[in-house]
Amino acid sequence: MTSSGGQQSPADTGGSSSSSAPSSSTSAPAESYSDEGSTPTTGSSTDSTDTSATGPSSPTPSGKGSVPATSVNGGAGSAGSGNCGSLKGVCFNSGMQLSMYDQITTANTWLTFQPTLPGDGICSDRTRQDHAPMMPFASNVAQAVELVNGPNPPPWMLTFNEPDYSYMGFTPTMSPQEAAEAIKPLLAKPGKDTNYVAPVTADPLSSWVDDFFAACNCRNFFSAYNIHQYQPTSEATISTIETFRARYQDKPIWITEIAPGNAGCKLSWDEVN
């Protein structure tokens, strides 16, 4: 998925790009969370022990079936089970209309930069079911807590988006320590049915995420890691992802933004569609 990586964003008229992101079968998180003296409550392992692009299917709300996954996998164990498949995602920036996702028939998940559906929220069942909400900033934490403890909690939620970088000076930044403080209400009331994706940084190889985990003592709260990639060549992209995977081997990796950096690539909605 691509958007606010600070280098290449979809057009404001509803631009989008594809991505791959893993899912895994996990147990429901506890009503409150602490890493101290405990085993992971929402952490997951995968069926694969190498870096192949396959992963177990993920849990979804009752009656919605399972979502097949594709990812960079690692770790050991058999917590997840189910058919492997391909999870193709779309990330919408500003200008998104809910009807757009239904026009991308090959995708099976999508996100935008907010916890709730944009606009009036009126959309097809497919659009509603495939939405992966995001808690991008500290200002969204209370809204996220309300959502995951409400009547229709999402199976997955992404957390802080590029807190180490201010996109065009518009988005707020946070230190790892500030983010650890900001996420405390969610750690206290994570709901029972939602799995969480760890914060993602603009610089995937910085120490920000590790420093955040140390400050919040909550690494095992998350069921997946997240990476953004904006590089001009596939070789550089693969190298960075492999380095990232070597650092985080215990859970699936979601690749939620990927594009050829500042290589002059820009797609209109008509071209994407």
Short mmCIF file of C-alpha atoms in Angstrom, two decimals:
data_model
loop_
_atom_site.label_atom_id
_atom_site.label_comp_id
_atom_site.label_asym_id
_atom_site.label_seq_id
_atom_site.Cartn_x
_atom_site.Cartn_y
_atom_site.Cartn_z
CA MET A 1 0.00 0.00 0.00
CA THR A 2 1.22 3.48 -0.57
CA SER A 3 0.46 6.91 0.72
CA SER A 4 2.06 9.06 3.39
CA GLY A 5 5.56 7.66 3.21
CA GLY A 6 6.87 11.15 2.61
CA GLN A 7 8.17 10.31 -0.84
CA GLN A 8 5.48 9.03 -3.18
CA SER A 9 1.76 9.42 -2.46
CA PRO A 10 -1.35 8.51 -4.39
CA ALA A 11 -3.04 11.35 -6.21
CA ASP A 12 -5.42 13.45 -4.14
CA THR A 13 -8.21 12.33 -6.46
CA GLY A 14 -8.28 8.96 -4.81
CA GLY A 15 -4.99 7.50 -5.99
CA SER A 16 -4.06 4.06 -4.77
CA SER A 17 -1.51 1.33 -5.08
CA SER A 18 -1.25 -2.35 -4.34
CA SER A 19 0.41 -4.04 -1.43
CA SER A 20 0.79 -7.33 0.30
CA ALA A 21 0.10 -7.81 3.98
CA PRO A 22 0.02 -10.89 6.16
CA SER A 23 -2.62 -12.18 8.45
CA SER A 24 -2.42 -14.93 11.01
CA SER A 25 -4.75 -16.86 13.23
CA THR A 26 -4.38 -15.69 16.81
CA SER A 27 -6.20 -15.91 20.07
CA ALA A 28 -8.22 -12.95 21.30
CA PRO A 29 -6.23 -10.39 23.28
CA ALA A 30 -6.69 -10.07 27.00
CA GLU A 31 -8.86 -7.31 28.43
CA SER A 32 -5.73 -5.48 29.53
CA TYR A 33 -2.10 -5.98 28.62
CA SER A 34 1.35 -6.21 30.16
CA ASP A 35 4.47 -7.95 28.90
CA GLU A 36 5.74 -8.48 32.41
CA GLY A 37 5.85 -12.10 33.47
CA SER A 38 3.60 -13.24 30.67
CA THR A 39 3.64 -14.95 27.35
CA PRO A 40 2.34 -13.11 24.27
CA THR A 41 -1.41 -12.52 24.45
CA THR A 42 -1.92 -11.48 20.85
CA GLY A 43 1.41 -12.32 19.25
CA SER A 44 1.31 -14.90 16.53
CA SER A 45 3.62 -17.29 14.77
CA THR A 46 3.20 -18.52 11.25
CA ASP A 47 3.06 -21.85 9.52
CA SER A 48 6.22 -21.00 7.59
CA THR A 49 9.75 -20.86 8.92
CA ASP A 50 11.37 -19.20 5.94
CA THR A 51 10.88 -15.90 4.10
CA SER A 52 8.45 -17.17 1.49
CA ALA A 53 5.39 -15.15 0.55
CA THR A 54 2.80 -17.33 2.21
CA GLY A 55 0.97 -17.17 5.49
CA PRO A 56 -2.00 -18.58 7.37
CA SER A 57 -5.48 -17.24 6.98
CA SER A 58 -6.62 -14.65 9.50
CA PRO A 59 -9.63 -14.60 11.78
CA THR A 60 -12.49 -12.36 10.74
CA PRO A 61 -15.77 -11.37 12.41
CA SER A 62 -18.34 -14.12 12.76
CA GLY A 63 -20.01 -14.96 9.48
CA LYS A 64 -17.40 -13.27 7.34
CA GLY A 65 -15.16 -16.25 6.68
CA SER A 66 -11.39 -16.03 6.53
CA VAL A 67 -9.04 -13.71 4.70
CA PRO A 68 -6.20 -15.43 2.83
CA ALA A 69 -2.79 -13.90 3.30
CA THR A 70 0.51 -13.30 1.62
CA SER A 71 3.52 -11.91 3.42
CA VAL A 72 7.13 -12.12 4.34
CA ASN A 73 6.89 -14.81 6.97
CA GLY A 74 9.21 -16.11 9.62
CA GLY A 75 9.26 -17.60 13.07
CA ALA A 76 8.23 -21.06 14.12
CA GLY A 77 5.15 -22.72 15.50
CA SER A 78 1.69 -23.67 14.36
CA ALA A 79 -0.61 -21.12 15.95
CA GLY A 80 -2.21 -20.42 12.61
CA SER A 81 -3.85 -22.78 10.20
CA GLY A 82 -5.87 -22.58 7.04
CA ASN A 83 -5.44 -22.21 3.32
CA CYS A 84 -2.67 -19.98 2.04
CA GLY A 85 -3.57 -17.40 -0.53
CA SER A 86 -2.96 -13.89 -1.71
CA LEU A 87 -3.91 -10.78 0.26
CA LYS A 88 -3.85 -7.79 -2.09
CA GLY A 89 -4.44 -4.45 -0.46
CA VAL A 90 -5.15 -0.90 -1.56
CA CYS A 91 -4.29 2.20 0.46
CA PHE A 92 -6.30 5.32 -0.31
CA ASN A 93 -5.12 8.83 0.46
CA SER A 94 -7.34 11.92 0.39
CA GLY A 95 -10.15 12.10 -2.14
CA MET A 96 -11.21 8.50 -1.61
CA GLN A 97 -14.84 7.62 -2.21
CA LEU A 98 -16.17 4.39 -0.74
CA SER A 99 -17.49 3.24 -4.12
CA MET A 100 -13.92 3.16 -5.48
CA TYR A 101 -12.92 0.00 -3.64
CA ASP A 102 -15.72 -2.00 -5.23
CA GLN A 103 -14.25 -1.13 -8.62
CA ILE A 104 -10.97 -2.85 -7.72
CA THR A 105 -12.22 -6.40 -7.90
CA THR A 106 -8.81 -8.08 -7.50
CA ALA A 107 -8.17 -6.55 -4.05
CA ASN A 108 -9.36 -8.10 -0.81
CA THR A 109 -8.39 -5.49 1.78
CA TRP A 110 -8.02 -1.73 1.95
CA LEU A 111 -7.16 1.04 4.34
CA THR A 112 -7.08 4.77 4.72
CA PHE A 113 -5.57 6.91 7.43
CA GLN A 114 -8.30 6.83 10.07
CA PRO A 115 -10.00 4.33 12.38
CA THR A 116 -13.44 4.63 10.80
CA LEU A 117 -14.87 4.55 7.31
CA PRO A 118 -14.46 7.89 5.50
CA GLY A 119 -17.33 10.08 4.40
CA ASP A 120 -20.85 9.04 5.35
CA GLY A 121 -19.82 5.42 5.88
CA ILE A 122 -22.45 4.15 3.44
CA CYS A 123 -20.89 1.36 1.40
CA SER A 124 -21.26 -2.21 0.22
CA ASP A 125 -20.85 -5.17 2.55
CA ARG A 126 -17.59 -6.05 0.76
CA THR A 127 -16.13 -2.59 1.35
CA ARG A 128 -17.10 -2.63 5.01
CA GLN A 129 -15.81 -6.16 5.66
CA ASP A 130 -12.47 -5.64 3.88
CA HIS A 131 -11.61 -2.37 5.66
CA ALA A 132 -8.52 -2.45 7.91
CA PRO A 133 -8.80 0.55 10.26
CA MET A 134 -5.77 2.55 11.35
CA MET A 135 -4.93 4.49 14.50
CA PRO A 136 -2.39 6.81 12.82
CA PHE A 137 -1.77 9.42 15.52
CA ALA A 138 -2.04 9.93 19.27
CA SER A 139 -5.19 11.96 18.65
CA ASN A 140 -6.91 8.80 17.35
CA VAL A 141 -6.28 6.59 20.39
CA ALA A 142 -9.59 7.31 22.16
CA GLN A 143 -11.50 6.66 18.93
CA ALA A 144 -9.65 3.37 18.45
CA VAL A 145 -10.41 2.24 22.01
CA GLU A 146 -14.10 2.97 21.43
CA LEU A 147 -14.09 1.05 18.14
CA VAL A 148 -12.41 -2.14 19.38
CA ASN A 149 -14.65 -2.25 22.47
CA GLY A 150 -17.82 -1.54 20.49
CA PRO A 151 -20.38 -3.88 18.94
CA ASN A 152 -18.42 -4.41 15.69
CA PRO A 153 -14.71 -4.65 16.56
CA PRO A 154 -12.38 -5.11 13.58
CA PRO A 155 -10.25 -8.26 13.36
CA TRP A 156 -7.16 -6.10 12.74
CA MET A 157 -6.08 -2.54 13.49
CA LEU A 158 -2.92 -0.77 12.36
CA THR A 159 -1.27 1.56 14.85
CA PHE A 160 0.88 4.72 14.66
CA ASN A 161 1.83 5.71 11.11
CA GLU A 162 5.34 7.11 10.58
CA PRO A 163 5.68 8.88 13.93
CA ASP A 164 9.33 9.56 13.06
CA TYR A 165 8.43 11.73 10.04
CA SER A 166 6.17 14.70 9.40
CA TYR A 167 4.66 14.36 5.94
CA MET A 168 5.03 17.75 4.24
CA GLY A 169 4.98 19.27 7.72
CA PHE A 170 1.33 18.34 8.20
CA THR A 171 1.46 15.16 10.28
CA PRO A 172 2.62 15.13 13.91
CA THR A 173 5.72 13.29 15.09
CA MET A 174 6.27 11.42 18.34
CA SER A 175 9.32 10.11 20.13
CA PRO A 176 9.19 6.41 21.08
CA GLN A 177 8.62 7.46 24.68
CA GLU A 178 5.74 9.78 23.73
CA ALA A 179 4.16 7.02 21.66
CA ALA A 180 4.51 4.56 24.54
CA GLU A 181 2.62 6.98 26.76
CA ALA A 182 -0.03 7.70 24.11
CA ILE A 183 -0.89 4.04 23.54
CA LYS A 184 -1.55 3.25 27.22
CA PRO A 185 -5.37 3.58 26.96
CA LEU A 186 -5.40 0.98 24.17
CA LEU A 187 -3.16 -1.37 26.15
CA ALA A 188 -5.59 -1.04 29.06
CA LYS A 189 -8.70 -1.71 26.93
CA PRO A 190 -7.71 -3.59 23.76
CA GLY A 191 -11.03 -5.39 23.36
CA LYS A 192 -11.32 -9.14 22.91
CA ASP A 193 -11.49 -9.60 19.14
CA THR A 194 -8.89 -7.30 17.57
CA ASN A 195 -5.28 -8.03 16.63
CA TYR A 196 -2.85 -5.15 16.32
CA VAL A 197 -0.12 -4.26 13.83
CA ALA A 198 2.90 -2.53 15.36
CA PRO A 199 3.72 1.11 14.56
CA VAL A 200 5.47 1.68 11.24
CA THR A 201 8.29 4.17 10.67
CA ALA A 202 9.35 6.13 7.63
CA ASP A 203 12.86 4.77 8.19
CA PRO A 204 12.35 1.01 8.60
CA LEU A 205 15.88 0.38 9.83
CA SER A 206 15.95 3.03 12.56
CA SER A 207 15.81 2.15 16.25
CA TRP A 208 12.43 3.87 16.76
CA VAL A 209 10.31 0.69 16.95
CA ASP A 210 12.74 -1.07 19.28
CA ASP A 211 12.90 2.02 21.50
CA PHE A 212 9.08 2.13 21.53
CA PHE A 213 8.86 -1.53 22.56
CA ALA A 214 11.35 -0.90 25.35
CA ALA A 215 9.41 2.13 26.58
CA CYS A 216 5.94 0.53 26.50
CA ASN A 217 7.01 -3.03 27.39
CA CYS A 218 4.42 -4.14 24.87
CA ARG A 219 6.13 -5.93 21.99
CA ASN A 220 4.03 -9.04 22.54
CA PHE A 221 0.84 -6.98 22.37
CA PHE A 222 1.24 -6.84 18.58
CA SER A 223 0.45 -9.67 16.17
CA ALA A 224 2.42 -8.34 13.19
CA TYR A 225 5.09 -5.83 12.22
CA ASN A 226 4.79 -3.22 9.47
CA ILE A 227 7.17 -1.76 6.90
CA HIS A 228 7.04 1.03 4.30
CA GLN A 229 9.31 0.94 1.26
CA TYR A 230 10.08 3.71 -1.23
CA GLN A 231 13.18 2.79 -3.22
CA PRO A 232 14.05 3.21 -6.91
CA THR A 233 14.99 -0.45 -7.50
CA SER A 234 13.55 -3.81 -6.58
CA GLU A 235 16.99 -4.95 -5.42
CA ALA A 236 17.20 -2.18 -2.82
CA THR A 237 13.64 -2.86 -1.69
CA ILE A 238 14.22 -6.58 -1.27
CA SER A 239 17.48 -5.97 0.59
CA THR A 240 15.80 -3.63 3.09
CA ILE A 241 12.88 -5.99 3.65
CA GLU A 242 15.28 -8.89 4.23
CA THR A 243 17.23 -6.81 6.76
CA PHE A 244 13.97 -5.87 8.48
CA ARG A 245 12.87 -9.50 8.55
CA ALA A 246 16.19 -10.54 10.12
CA ARG A 247 15.46 -8.10 12.96
CA TYR A 248 11.83 -9.14 13.42
CA GLN A 249 11.51 -12.87 12.86
CA ASP A 250 8.81 -13.84 15.33
CA LYS A 251 5.70 -12.48 13.59
CA PRO A 252 4.38 -11.74 10.09
CA ILE A 253 5.31 -8.50 8.34
CA TRP A 254 2.73 -6.27 6.70
CA ILE A 255 4.05 -4.30 3.73
CA THR A 256 1.53 -1.47 3.75
CA GLU A 257 3.26 1.12 1.58
CA ILE A 258 5.48 0.28 -1.37
CA ALA A 259 6.35 2.37 -4.42
CA PRO A 260 9.43 3.34 -6.49
CA GLY A 261 10.36 6.33 -4.33
CA ASN A 262 10.97 9.58 -6.17
CA ALA A 263 11.32 7.86 -9.51
CA GLY A 264 8.64 10.03 -11.13
CA CYS A 265 5.92 7.38 -10.96
CA LYS A 266 2.41 8.79 -10.51
CA LEU A 267 -0.86 7.10 -11.32
CA SER A 268 -4.26 8.65 -11.72
CA TRP A 269 -7.40 6.90 -10.49
CA ASP A 270 -8.33 6.02 -14.09
CA GLU A 271 -4.95 4.34 -14.61
CA VAL A 272 -5.22 2.37 -11.37
CA ASN A 273 -8.73 1.29 -12.15
#
